Amino acid sequence: MERIKEVIVVEGRYDKNTVSQVVDATVVTLGGFAVFNDKEKLAFLRRLAEKQGLILLTDSDGAGFLLRNYLKGALPKEWVKQAYIPDVKGKERRKRRGGKEGKLGVEGMPPAVLLEALRRAGATFEKEVPAEKNALTKADLFELGLSGGEGSAERRRRLLKRLNMPEHLTANGMLEALNLLFNREELAVLLREEEADLGEREEQ
């Protein structure tokens, strides 16, 4: 399976499952139109775009283009690539009825078509999977005071607020998000800065 450097953004979880079987990449779902009112998700996508670059891979129907055009306006163009699937009539096997426009979405595309769409978008294919560089673990979160100990919930809340992430993220969700953005050393530096800022605010 080929690895792609950029984060691939899709509409829903079935699209994510399909893409994850075709390439080794981080795939993030928009949750459909919910993203229009989700400031935290948008801020998260911006950070990912800056860190790794994004590839937008939405369905080829009107709804897919509505989402794509919204994100085009909300995210910096230089960090976002556009991957388009062809118009193919049909419906996905799991659905009783096809979409309003009768087109197959990302989840209904054959692997070769998805690969071609990603290549045309200019995806960065990496020959070898790079070693996980200081990947964060649950033990690290405990050691850094973000789980398990006294005051950890408050530290977690402050960190999530600083990163514009949803405050109700589960521990697993937070770990996944942090691993996309930081290695262990970078997170430790950020937490030290946060503690210093807090100390200054308390002194004032």
Short mmCIF file of N, CA, C and O in Angstrom, two decimals, residues 33 59-67 101 103:
data_model
loop_
_atom_site.label_atom_id
_atom_site.label_comp_id
_atom_site.label_asym_id
_atom_site.label_seq_id
_atom_site.Cartn_x
_atom_site.Cartn_y
_atom_site.Cartn_z
N PHE A 33 -22.40 18.47 6.23
CA PHE A 33 -22.60 19.93 6.36
C PHE A 33 -22.37 20.44 7.78
O PHE A 33 -22.37 21.64 8.01
N ASP A 59 -17.40 13.99 -2.87
CA ASP A 59 -18.20 13.40 -3.94
C ASP A 59 -18.34 14.38 -5.10
O ASP A 59 -18.10 15.58 -4.94
N SER A 60 -18.75 13.85 -6.25
CA SER A 60 -18.83 14.70 -7.45
C SER A 60 -20.21 15.33 -7.63
O SER A 60 -20.49 15.95 -8.65
N ASP A 61 -21.09 15.18 -6.62
CA ASP A 61 -22.42 15.78 -6.75
C ASP A 61 -22.43 17.21 -6.21
O ASP A 61 -21.40 17.72 -5.74
N GLY A 62 -23.59 17.85 -6.25
CA GLY A 62 -23.70 19.24 -5.82
C GLY A 62 -23.29 19.44 -4.37
O GLY A 62 -22.63 20.42 -4.02
N ALA A 63 -23.69 18.50 -3.50
CA ALA A 63 -23.36 18.61 -2.08
C ALA A 63 -21.84 18.55 -1.87
O ALA A 63 -21.28 19.30 -1.07
N GLY A 64 -21.19 17.66 -2.63
CA GLY A 64 -19.73 17.54 -2.54
C GLY A 64 -19.03 18.82 -2.94
O GLY A 64 -18.05 19.24 -2.31
N PHE A 65 -19.55 19.48 -3.97
CA PHE A 65 -18.93 20.72 -4.43
C PHE A 65 -19.24 21.89 -3.50
O PHE A 65 -18.45 22.81 -3.36
N LEU A 66 -20.40 21.83 -2.84
CA LEU A 66 -20.73 22.85 -1.85
C LEU A 66 -19.71 22.81 -0.70
O LEU A 66 -19.18 23.83 -0.28
N LEU A 67 -19.42 21.60 -0.22
CA LEU A 67 -18.42 21.42 0.84
C LEU A 67 -17.04 21.86 0.37
O LEU A 67 -16.31 22.56 1.07
N GLU A 101 -28.64 12.87 -7.24
CA GLU A 101 -28.17 13.02 -8.63
C GLU A 101 -27.81 11.67 -9.27
O GLU A 101 -27.36 11.63 -10.42
N LYS A 103 -25.34 9.63 -8.68
CA LYS A 103 -23.90 9.41 -8.92
C LYS A 103 -23.26 8.64 -7.78
O LYS A 103 -23.65 8.80 -6.62
#
